One Martini backbone bead per residue (centre of mass of N, CA, C, O) as a GRO file, in nm:
protein
  405
    1MET     BB    1   8.044   7.648   0.132
    2THR     BB    2   7.756   7.623  -0.052
    3GLU     BB    3   7.863   7.524  -0.298
    4GLU     BB    4   7.841   7.309  -0.537
    5PHE     BB    5   7.973   7.048  -0.662
    6HIS     BB    6   8.088   7.002  -0.967
    7ARG     BB    7   7.973   6.712  -1.042
    8ILE     BB    8   7.692   6.758  -0.920
    9ARG     BB    9   7.609   6.991  -1.114
   10ARG     BB   10   7.601   6.791  -1.373
   11LEU     BB   11   7.353   6.677  -1.229
   12PRO     BB   12   7.044   6.606  -1.237
   13PRO     BB   13   6.766   6.551  -1.123
   14TYR     BB   14   6.604   6.284  -1.003
   15VAL     BB   15   6.356   6.154  -1.193
   16PHE     BB   16   6.247   5.912  -0.996
   17ALA     BB   17   6.170   6.051  -0.723
   18GLU     BB   18   5.865   6.108  -0.737
   19VAL     BB   19   5.775   5.812  -0.770
   20ASN     BB   20   5.923   5.698  -0.522
   21GLN     BB   21   5.773   5.871  -0.313
   22ALA     BB   22   5.489   5.772  -0.383
   23LYS     BB   23   5.547   5.474  -0.326
   24ALA     BB   24   5.630   5.504  -0.029
   25ALA     BB   25   5.362   5.630   0.068
   26ALA     BB   26   5.179   5.392  -0.012
   27ARG     BB   27   5.320   5.181   0.167
   28ALA     BB   28   5.283   5.331   0.436
   29ALA     BB   29   4.957   5.294   0.376
   30ARG     BB   30   4.925   4.983   0.290
   31GLU     BB   31   4.958   4.951  -0.006
   32ASP     BB   32   4.926   4.751  -0.301
   33ILE     BB   33   5.219   4.739  -0.479
   34ILE     BB   34   5.310   4.698  -0.817
   35ASP     BB   35   5.649   4.654  -0.903
   36LEU     BB   36   5.762   4.772  -1.245
   37GLY     BB   37   6.024   4.970  -1.237
   38MET     BB   38   6.257   4.776  -1.164
   39GLY     BB   39   6.537   4.578  -1.290
   40ASN     BB   40   6.471   4.332  -1.051
   41PRO     BB   41   6.527   4.030  -1.003
   42ASP     BB   42   6.312   3.768  -0.840
   43SER     BB   43   6.479   3.530  -0.878
   44PRO     BB   44   6.658   3.283  -0.780
   45THR     BB   45   6.950   3.167  -0.746
   46PRO     BB   46   7.095   2.909  -0.843
   47PRO     BB   47   7.190   2.649  -0.640
   48HIS     BB   48   7.484   2.587  -0.752
   49ILE     BB   49   7.587   2.877  -0.696
   50VAL     BB   50   7.532   2.896  -0.394
   51ALA     BB   51   7.696   2.646  -0.312
   52LYS     BB   52   7.971   2.762  -0.401
   53LEU     BB   53   7.972   2.998  -0.212
   54ILE     BB   54   7.957   2.842   0.056
   55GLU     BB   55   8.208   2.670   0.015
   56THR     BB   56   8.410   2.915  -0.012
   57VAL     BB   57   8.340   3.082   0.249
   58ALA     BB   58   8.455   2.849   0.446
   59ASP     BB   59   8.726   2.965   0.347
   60PRO     BB   60   8.941   3.184   0.493
   61ARG     BB   61   9.118   3.255   0.236
   62SER     BB   62   8.868   3.403   0.083
   63HIS     BB   63   8.880   3.681   0.277
   64ARG     BB   64   9.069   3.815   0.117
   65TYR     BB   65   9.202   3.990  -0.097
   66SER     BB   66   9.164   4.060  -0.413
   67THR     BB   67   9.133   4.132  -0.759
   68SER     BB   68   9.028   4.369  -0.984
   69LYS     BB   69   9.052   4.180  -1.248
   70GLY     BB   70   9.032   3.893  -1.156
   71ILE     BB   71   9.027   3.577  -1.153
   72PRO     BB   72   9.149   3.357  -1.377
   73GLY     BB   73   8.904   3.159  -1.393
   74LEU     BB   74   8.693   3.376  -1.466
   75ARG     BB   75   8.825   3.481  -1.728
   76ARG     BB   76   8.817   3.206  -1.871
   77ALA     BB   77   8.508   3.169  -1.859
   78LEU     BB   78   8.437   3.414  -2.032
   79ALA     BB   79   8.596   3.328  -2.283
   80ALA     BB   80   8.436   3.064  -2.323
   81TYR     BB   81   8.162   3.194  -2.367
   82TYR     BB   82   8.239   3.354  -2.625
   83ASP     BB   83   8.312   3.109  -2.793
   84ARG     BB   84   8.034   2.945  -2.779
   85ARG     BB   85   7.831   3.193  -2.841
   86PHE     BB   86   8.016   3.377  -3.077
   87GLY     BB   87   8.313   3.293  -3.178
   88VAL     BB   88   8.505   3.444  -2.967
   89LYS     BB   89   8.836   3.533  -2.914
   90LEU     BB   90   8.999   3.544  -2.588
   91ASN     BB   91   9.226   3.697  -2.376
   92PRO     BB   92   9.221   3.664  -2.033
   93ASP     BB   93   9.473   3.866  -1.973
   94THR     BB   94   9.399   4.122  -2.201
   95GLU     BB   95   9.054   4.090  -2.276
   96VAL     BB   96   8.977   4.063  -1.960
   97ILE     BB   97   8.742   4.189  -1.703
   98ALA     BB   98   8.636   4.234  -1.392
   99THR     BB   99   8.329   4.358  -1.248
  100LEU     BB  100   8.090   4.555  -1.056
  101GLY     BB  101   7.941   4.531  -1.284
  102SER     BB  102   7.865   4.709  -1.567
  103LYS     BB  103   7.836   4.993  -1.445
  104GLU     BB  104   8.119   5.025  -1.325
  105GLY     BB  105   8.277   4.979  -1.586
  106LEU     BB  106   8.168   5.219  -1.746
  107ALA     BB  107   8.247   5.444  -1.546
  108ASN     BB  108   8.558   5.382  -1.534
  109LEU     BB  109   8.613   5.406  -1.837
  110ALA     BB  110   8.527   5.695  -1.866
  111ASN     BB  111   8.755   5.804  -1.677
  112ALA     BB  112   8.998   5.680  -1.842
  113ILE     BB  113   8.917   5.818  -2.154
  114THR     BB  114   8.841   6.108  -2.046
  115SER     BB  115   8.818   6.443  -2.147
  116PRO     BB  116   8.759   6.749  -2.121
  117GLY     BB  117   8.528   6.800  -2.399
  118ASP     BB  118   8.437   6.553  -2.485
  119THR     BB  119   8.262   6.342  -2.719
  120ILE     BB  120   7.957   6.151  -2.685
  121LEU     BB  121   7.772   5.884  -2.823
  122VAL     BB  122   7.416   5.859  -2.740
  123PRO     BB  123   7.146   5.708  -2.693
  124ASN     BB  124   6.792   5.824  -2.732
  125PRO     BB  125   6.713   5.631  -2.528
  126SER     BB  126   6.890   5.534  -2.213
  127TYR     BB  127   7.086   5.421  -1.995
  128PRO     BB  128   7.208   5.643  -1.772
  129ILE     BB  129   7.520   5.560  -1.763
  130HIS     BB  130   7.588   5.623  -2.061
  131GLN     BB  131   7.596   5.939  -1.995
  132PHE     BB  132   7.679   5.995  -1.686
  133GLY     BB  133   7.959   5.875  -1.685
  134PHE     BB  134   8.066   6.106  -1.880
  135ILE     BB  135   7.973   6.358  -1.735
  136ILE     BB  136   8.138   6.308  -1.478
  137ALA     BB  137   8.414   6.302  -1.657
  138GLY     BB  138   8.358   6.577  -1.863
  139ALA     BB  139   8.170   6.530  -2.087
  140SER     BB  140   7.998   6.540  -2.387
  141VAL     BB  141   7.663   6.484  -2.507
  142ARG     BB  142   7.536   6.312  -2.798
  143SER     BB  143   7.249   6.247  -2.952
  144VAL     BB  144   7.098   5.945  -3.072
  145PRO     BB  145   6.931   5.721  -3.205
  146ALA     BB  146   6.802   5.400  -3.077
  147THR     BB  147   6.780   5.276  -3.351
  148PRO     BB  148   6.892   4.988  -3.546
  149ASP     BB  149   6.951   5.194  -3.814
  150ASP     BB  150   6.973   5.433  -4.056
  151GLU     BB  151   6.912   5.666  -3.867
  152MET     BB  152   7.161   5.630  -3.690
  153LEU     BB  153   7.376   5.646  -3.912
  154ARG     BB  154   7.307   5.934  -4.002
  155ALA     BB  155   7.351   6.067  -3.723
  156LEU     BB  156   7.649   5.991  -3.698
  157ASP     BB  157   7.747   6.147  -3.942
  158ARG     BB  158   7.657   6.425  -3.842
  159ALA     BB  159   7.815   6.425  -3.576
  160VAL     BB  160   8.100   6.416  -3.699
  161ARG     BB  161   8.071   6.677  -3.884
  162HIS     BB  162   7.956   6.866  -3.611
  163SER     BB  163   8.197   6.792  -3.421
  164VAL     BB  164   8.381   6.977  -3.157
  165PRO     BB  165   8.530   6.747  -3.127
  166LYS     BB  166   8.572   6.451  -3.209
  167PRO     BB  167   8.447   6.177  -3.128
  168THR     BB  168   8.538   5.916  -2.900
  169ALA     BB  169   8.250   5.769  -2.851
  170LEU     BB  170   8.023   5.480  -2.868
  171ILE     BB  171   7.703   5.376  -2.777
  172VAL     BB  172   7.576   5.042  -2.727
  173ASN     BB  173   7.233   4.866  -2.674
  174PHE     BB  174   7.191   4.517  -2.742
  175PRO     BB  175   6.963   4.472  -2.581
  176SER     BB  176   6.751   4.721  -2.469
  177ASN     BB  177   6.778   4.985  -2.221
  178PRO     BB  178   6.436   5.029  -2.255
  179THR     BB  179   6.330   4.939  -2.563
  180ALA     BB  180   6.410   4.632  -2.672
  181TYR     BB  181   6.605   4.643  -2.885
  182LEU     BB  182   6.747   4.485  -3.174
  183ALA     BB  183   7.041   4.365  -3.329
  184THR     BB  184   7.229   4.309  -3.604
  185LEU     BB  185   7.510   4.211  -3.762
  186ASP     BB  186   7.490   4.417  -3.993
  187PHE     BB  187   7.478   4.664  -3.813
  188TYR     BB  188   7.754   4.619  -3.679
  189LYS     BB  189   7.918   4.641  -3.937
  190ASN     BB  190   7.849   4.941  -3.983
  191ILE     BB  191   7.955   5.049  -3.714
  192VAL     BB  192   8.248   4.953  -3.741
  193ALA     BB  193   8.317   5.096  -4.004
  194PHE     BB  194   8.262   5.379  -3.899
  195ALA     BB  195   8.456   5.379  -3.650
  196ARG     BB  196   8.715   5.314  -3.804
  197LYS     BB  197   8.714   5.557  -3.995
  198HIS     BB  198   8.686   5.771  -3.726
  199GLU     BB  199   8.821   5.679  -3.464
  200ILE     BB  200   8.600   5.517  -3.274
  201PHE     BB  201   8.477   5.406  -2.997
  202ILE     BB  202   8.323   5.105  -2.872
  203LEU     BB  203   8.047   5.069  -2.636
  204SER     BB  204   7.909   4.766  -2.523
  205ASP     BB  205   7.584   4.669  -2.400
  206LEU     BB  206   7.526   4.306  -2.301
  207ALA     BB  207   7.329   4.231  -2.050
  208TYR     BB  208   7.081   4.093  -2.253
  209ALA     BB  209   7.179   3.843  -2.429
  210GLU     BB  210   6.978   3.601  -2.284
  211ILE     BB  211   6.717   3.788  -2.347
  212TYR     BB  212   6.517   3.604  -2.567
  213PHE     BB  213   6.225   3.522  -2.815
  214GLU     BB  214   6.393   3.402  -3.044
  215SER     BB  215   6.584   3.191  -3.237
  216GLU     BB  216   6.777   3.437  -3.261
  217PRO     BB  217   7.043   3.540  -3.115
  218PRO     BB  218   7.214   3.783  -3.000
  219PRO     BB  219   7.473   3.961  -3.089
  220SER     BB  220   7.809   4.053  -3.115
  221VAL     BB  221   8.028   4.297  -3.206
  222LEU     BB  222   8.286   4.102  -3.188
  223GLN     BB  223   8.212   3.936  -3.454
  224VAL     BB  224   8.341   4.153  -3.601
  225GLU     BB  225   8.572   4.230  -3.808
  226GLY     BB  226   8.783   4.449  -3.618
  227ALA     BB  227   8.637   4.529  -3.349
  228LYS     BB  228   8.873   4.492  -3.136
  229ASP     BB  229   9.026   4.762  -3.213
  230ILE     BB  230   8.754   4.949  -3.075
  231THR     BB  231   8.628   4.737  -2.856
  232VAL     BB  232   8.399   4.725  -2.575
  233GLU     BB  233   8.233   4.476  -2.370
  234PHE     BB  234   7.941   4.444  -2.162
  235THR     BB  235   7.867   4.225  -1.892
  236SER     BB  236   7.630   4.014  -1.694
  237MET     BB  237   7.492   3.822  -1.417
  238SER     BB  238   7.218   3.937  -1.321
  239LYS     BB  239   7.011   3.822  -1.542
  240THR     BB  240   7.106   3.538  -1.634
  241TYR     BB  241   7.142   3.440  -1.296
  242SER     BB  242   7.008   3.601  -1.076
  243MET     BB  243   7.264   3.838  -0.968
  244PRO     BB  244   7.237   4.147  -0.880
  245GLY     BB  245   7.370   4.164  -0.576
  246TRP     BB  246   7.664   4.052  -0.658
  247ARG     BB  247   7.826   4.219  -0.858
  248MET     BB  248   7.877   4.081  -1.172
  249GLY     BB  249   8.116   4.155  -1.428
  250PHE     BB  250   8.226   4.265  -1.769
  251ALA     BB  251   8.511   4.313  -1.982
  252ALA     BB  252   8.560   4.304  -2.348
  253GLY     BB  253   8.856   4.330  -2.570
  254ASN     BB  254   9.037   4.581  -2.605
  255PRO     BB  255   9.346   4.601  -2.459
  256ARG     BB  256   9.372   4.904  -2.407
  257LEU     BB  257   9.100   4.942  -2.258
  258ILE     BB  258   9.143   4.724  -2.045
  259SER     BB  259   9.400   4.852  -1.924
  260ALA     BB  260   9.269   5.117  -1.838
  261LEU     BB  261   9.062   4.990  -1.647
  262ALA     BB  262   9.262   4.838  -1.466
  263ARG     BB  263   9.414   5.087  -1.364
  264MET     BB  264   9.176   5.232  -1.239
  265LYS     BB  265   9.087   4.997  -1.045
  266SER     BB  266   9.357   4.968  -0.881
  267TYR     BB  267   9.280   5.245  -0.716
  268LEU     BB  268   8.964   5.155  -0.614
  269ASP     BB  269   8.990   4.826  -0.598
  270TYR     BB  270   8.973   4.455  -0.501
  271GLY     BB  271   8.727   4.349  -0.592
  272ALA     BB  272   8.550   4.090  -0.564
  273PHE     BB  273   8.450   3.860  -0.377
  274THR     BB  274   8.584   3.557  -0.413
  275PRO     BB  275   8.328   3.373  -0.385
  276ILE     BB  276   8.180   3.516  -0.615
  277GLN     BB  277   8.381   3.444  -0.838
  278VAL     BB  278   8.357   3.138  -0.808
  279ALA     BB  279   8.049   3.124  -0.858
  280ALA     BB  280   8.063   3.255  -1.141
  281THR     BB  281   8.230   3.032  -1.265
  282ALA     BB  282   8.017   2.810  -1.220
  283ALA     BB  283   7.804   2.940  -1.398
  284LEU     BB  284   7.964   2.944  -1.673
  285ASN     BB  285   8.060   2.624  -1.656
  286GLY     BB  286   7.792   2.516  -1.613
  287PRO     BB  287   7.483   2.460  -1.626
  288GLN     BB  288   7.225   2.611  -1.866
  289ASP     BB  289   6.921   2.557  -1.788
  290CYS     BB  290   6.869   2.815  -1.618
  291VAL     BB  291   6.861   3.004  -1.866
  292ASP     BB  292   6.622   2.877  -2.009
  293GLN     BB  293   6.424   2.925  -1.774
  294MET     BB  294   6.448   3.229  -1.765
  295ARG     BB  295   6.348   3.281  -2.054
  296ALA     BB  296   6.070   3.146  -2.019
  297LEU     BB  297   5.970   3.328  -1.794
  298TYR     BB  298   5.978   3.599  -1.952
  299ARG     BB  299   5.793   3.512  -2.178
  300GLU     BB  300   5.542   3.460  -2.009
  301ARG     BB  301   5.524   3.744  -1.893
  302ARG     BB  302   5.506   3.897  -2.153
  303ASP     BB  303   5.243   3.766  -2.259
  304VAL     BB  304   5.061   3.850  -2.026
  305LEU     BB  305   5.101   4.155  -2.045
  306ILE     BB  306   5.036   4.218  -2.345
  307LYS     BB  307   4.757   4.089  -2.357
  308GLY     BB  308   4.630   4.253  -2.125
  309LEU     BB  309   4.680   4.540  -2.237
  310THR     BB  310   4.527   4.505  -2.500
  311GLN     BB  311   4.249   4.443  -2.360
  312ALA     BB  312   4.266   4.737  -2.214
  313GLY     BB  313   4.377   4.940  -2.461
  314TRP     BB  314   4.698   4.891  -2.447
  315HIS     BB  315   4.936   4.942  -2.697
  316VAL     BB  316   5.212   4.719  -2.689
  317PRO     BB  317   5.497   4.625  -2.784
  318THR     BB  318   5.658   4.332  -2.849
  319PRO     BB  319   5.918   4.206  -2.704
  320ARG     BB  320   6.229   4.038  -2.819
  321GLY     BB  321   6.375   4.156  -2.558
  322SER     BB  322   6.447   4.152  -2.252
  323MET     BB  323   6.275   4.282  -1.932
  324PHE     BB  324   6.098   4.480  -2.124
  325ALA     BB  325   5.851   4.734  -2.171
  326TRP     BB  326   5.782   4.982  -2.425
  327ALA     BB  327   5.539   5.223  -2.339
  328PRO     BB  328   5.310   5.403  -2.473
  329ILE     BB  329   5.128   5.654  -2.401
  330PRO     BB  330   4.824   5.702  -2.386
  331GLU     BB  331   4.655   5.937  -2.557
  332ARG     BB  332   4.482   6.046  -2.315
  333TYR     BB  333   4.785   6.096  -2.147
  334ALA     BB  334   5.019   6.235  -2.317
  335HIS     BB  335   5.025   6.536  -2.194
  336LEU     BB  336   5.169   6.462  -1.914
  337GLY     BB  337   5.378   6.262  -1.924
  338SER     BB  338   5.571   6.025  -1.757
  339VAL     BB  339   5.554   6.114  -1.460
  340ASP     BB  340   5.244   6.171  -1.428
  341PHE     BB  341   5.150   5.900  -1.534
  342SER     BB  342   5.291   5.728  -1.320
  343LYS     BB  343   5.139   5.855  -1.078
  344LEU     BB  344   4.855   5.779  -1.174
  345LEU     BB  345   4.901   5.473  -1.184
  346LEU     BB  346   4.972   5.446  -0.885
  347GLU     BB  347   4.709   5.566  -0.759
  348HIS     BB  348   4.480   5.392  -0.944
  349ALA     BB  349   4.648   5.095  -1.000
  350LYS     BB  350   4.898   5.012  -0.823
  351VAL     BB  351   5.134   5.083  -1.043
  352ALA     BB  352   5.480   5.061  -1.106
  353VAL     BB  353   5.681   5.272  -1.310
  354ALA     BB  354   5.904   5.400  -1.554
  355PRO     BB  355   5.991   5.692  -1.660
  356GLY     BB  356   6.116   5.777  -1.971
  357ILE     BB  357   6.282   6.043  -1.899
  358GLY     BB  358   6.508   5.881  -1.738
  359PHE     BB  359   6.638   5.802  -2.050
  360GLY     BB  360   6.546   6.065  -2.181
  361GLU     BB  361   6.372   6.301  -2.356
  362TYR     BB  362   6.275   6.079  -2.583
  363GLY     BB  363   6.106   5.910  -2.343
  364ASP     BB  364   5.839   6.079  -2.252
  365GLY     BB  365   5.621   5.888  -2.424
  366HIS     BB  366   5.708   5.673  -2.200
  367VAL     BB  367   5.716   5.353  -2.035
  368ARG     BB  368   5.867   5.124  -1.810
  369ILE     BB  369   5.822   4.764  -1.800
  370ALA     BB  370   5.884   4.520  -1.566
  371LEU     BB  371   5.948   4.155  -1.540
  372VAL     BB  372   5.927   4.128  -1.177
  373GLU     BB  373   5.669   3.946  -1.176
  374ASN     BB  374   5.444   3.733  -1.149
  375THR     BB  375   5.167   3.630  -1.317
  376HIS     BB  376   4.964   3.700  -1.099
  377ARG     BB  377   5.056   4.000  -1.065
  378LEU     BB  378   5.023   4.080  -1.360
  379ARG     BB  379   4.719   4.031  -1.374
  380GLN     BB  380   4.655   4.234  -1.156
  381ALA     BB  381   4.772   4.478  -1.300
  382VAL     BB  382   4.586   4.461  -1.547
  383ARG     BB  383   4.321   4.496  -1.395
  384ASN     BB  384   4.388   4.774  -1.281
  385ILE     BB  385   4.435   4.911  -1.558
  386ARG     BB  386   4.157   4.858  -1.676
  387GLY     BB  387   4.009   5.031  -1.465
  388PHE     BB  388   4.167   5.296  -1.517
  389MET     BB  389   4.084   5.296  -1.846
  390ALA     BB  390   3.802   5.316  -1.810
  391PRO     BB  391   3.519   5.442  -1.875
  392GLY     BB  392   3.441   5.665  -1.612
  393ASN     BB  393   3.661   5.705  -1.440
  394THR     BB  394   3.835   5.885  -1.178
  395ALA     BB  395   4.097   5.906  -1.375
  396SER     BB  396   4.171   6.192  -1.494
  397PRO     BB  397   4.392   6.373  -1.681
  398SER     BB  398   4.322   6.646  -1.506
  399SER     BB  399   4.426   6.542  -1.208
  400VAL     BB  400   4.706   6.622  -1.341
  401GLU     BB  401   4.973   6.820  -1.349
  402PRO     BB  402   5.202   6.913  -1.540
  403VAL     BB  403   5.530   6.923  -1.575
  404THR     BB  404   5.754   7.189  -1.522
  405ALA     BB  405   6.068   7.334  -1.592
   0.00000   0.00000   0.00000
């Protein structure tokens, strides 16, 4: 009776646990920790969305069970968003489903389409659910490069030629969490052609579609002709409308995959609370100036962070999208790895970041910095980091022993 449960055995120790424990201990000691570790939006949900929630929740009829597929008005609103944003036509009855955030949708689709022994192609580094959703479902994961370029395409070709059985699905995520990479429509055309040739499903995570800092907005893979034959794309209200705790997301695309997800969900949940779905409908159909304001806010924070880190001697690429900076560990500390560097940064700069190894072994040379504090706190974080990295400071790289496997 002491043996670990089968699916739990397939999960590695929680990589972020050490940093989270150190963060909790620092806060218990009343230290002022600037937490840039979790991608948890700090801005309030726009007032007109909250007002619609309050209006709807006052109606006792809205307190009954909802439907796991999502109310029809919400599915129509998502289809309308895809039409005006991407020029993609979706049937709200067969090609759209509401999910409890994109994370739940990905995990339940993994369970719906995966057989034990299947192989799934996942970028490394990548958001943890991209691989662990399938690992929990019994699949094997094969890593491919996370960059949307020829290197990934060559790796995909090798993976198909050397995988037995042939891979079932490929995950893509642009703008990317954690790397902040963006993909072009031409890259998606190559991915779709490859997947159609080899009869591989594409599962696209587009949660950060509206957080971009250049004139050209990120495309959807569903814009590619024929993509809908093999593709489901996941989106979320969390970042676009500052609604992370509301747990409202969507899957859209291939009717067969949407049907499989709907059937799986029908056994597991009754859908999001109806007032949340009504408020989400109001968000998608209502004024979008709040999205422009959100984008401007993250751009300002990005510029403050990157400029400050550069002045501190930490050269971090400027992200073109997402709400993250993917920061290579400074050379002086590179031998520590991302967990011990994160702990050192927490101890001596009072700044919490996410260790890159939590997103895959190829992320261990980086940390992820989330733009989830206001500019005043970001400037404070930069000042603390500048002091931490200054010559002659008390935080020497040798003061932390590297983690050994």
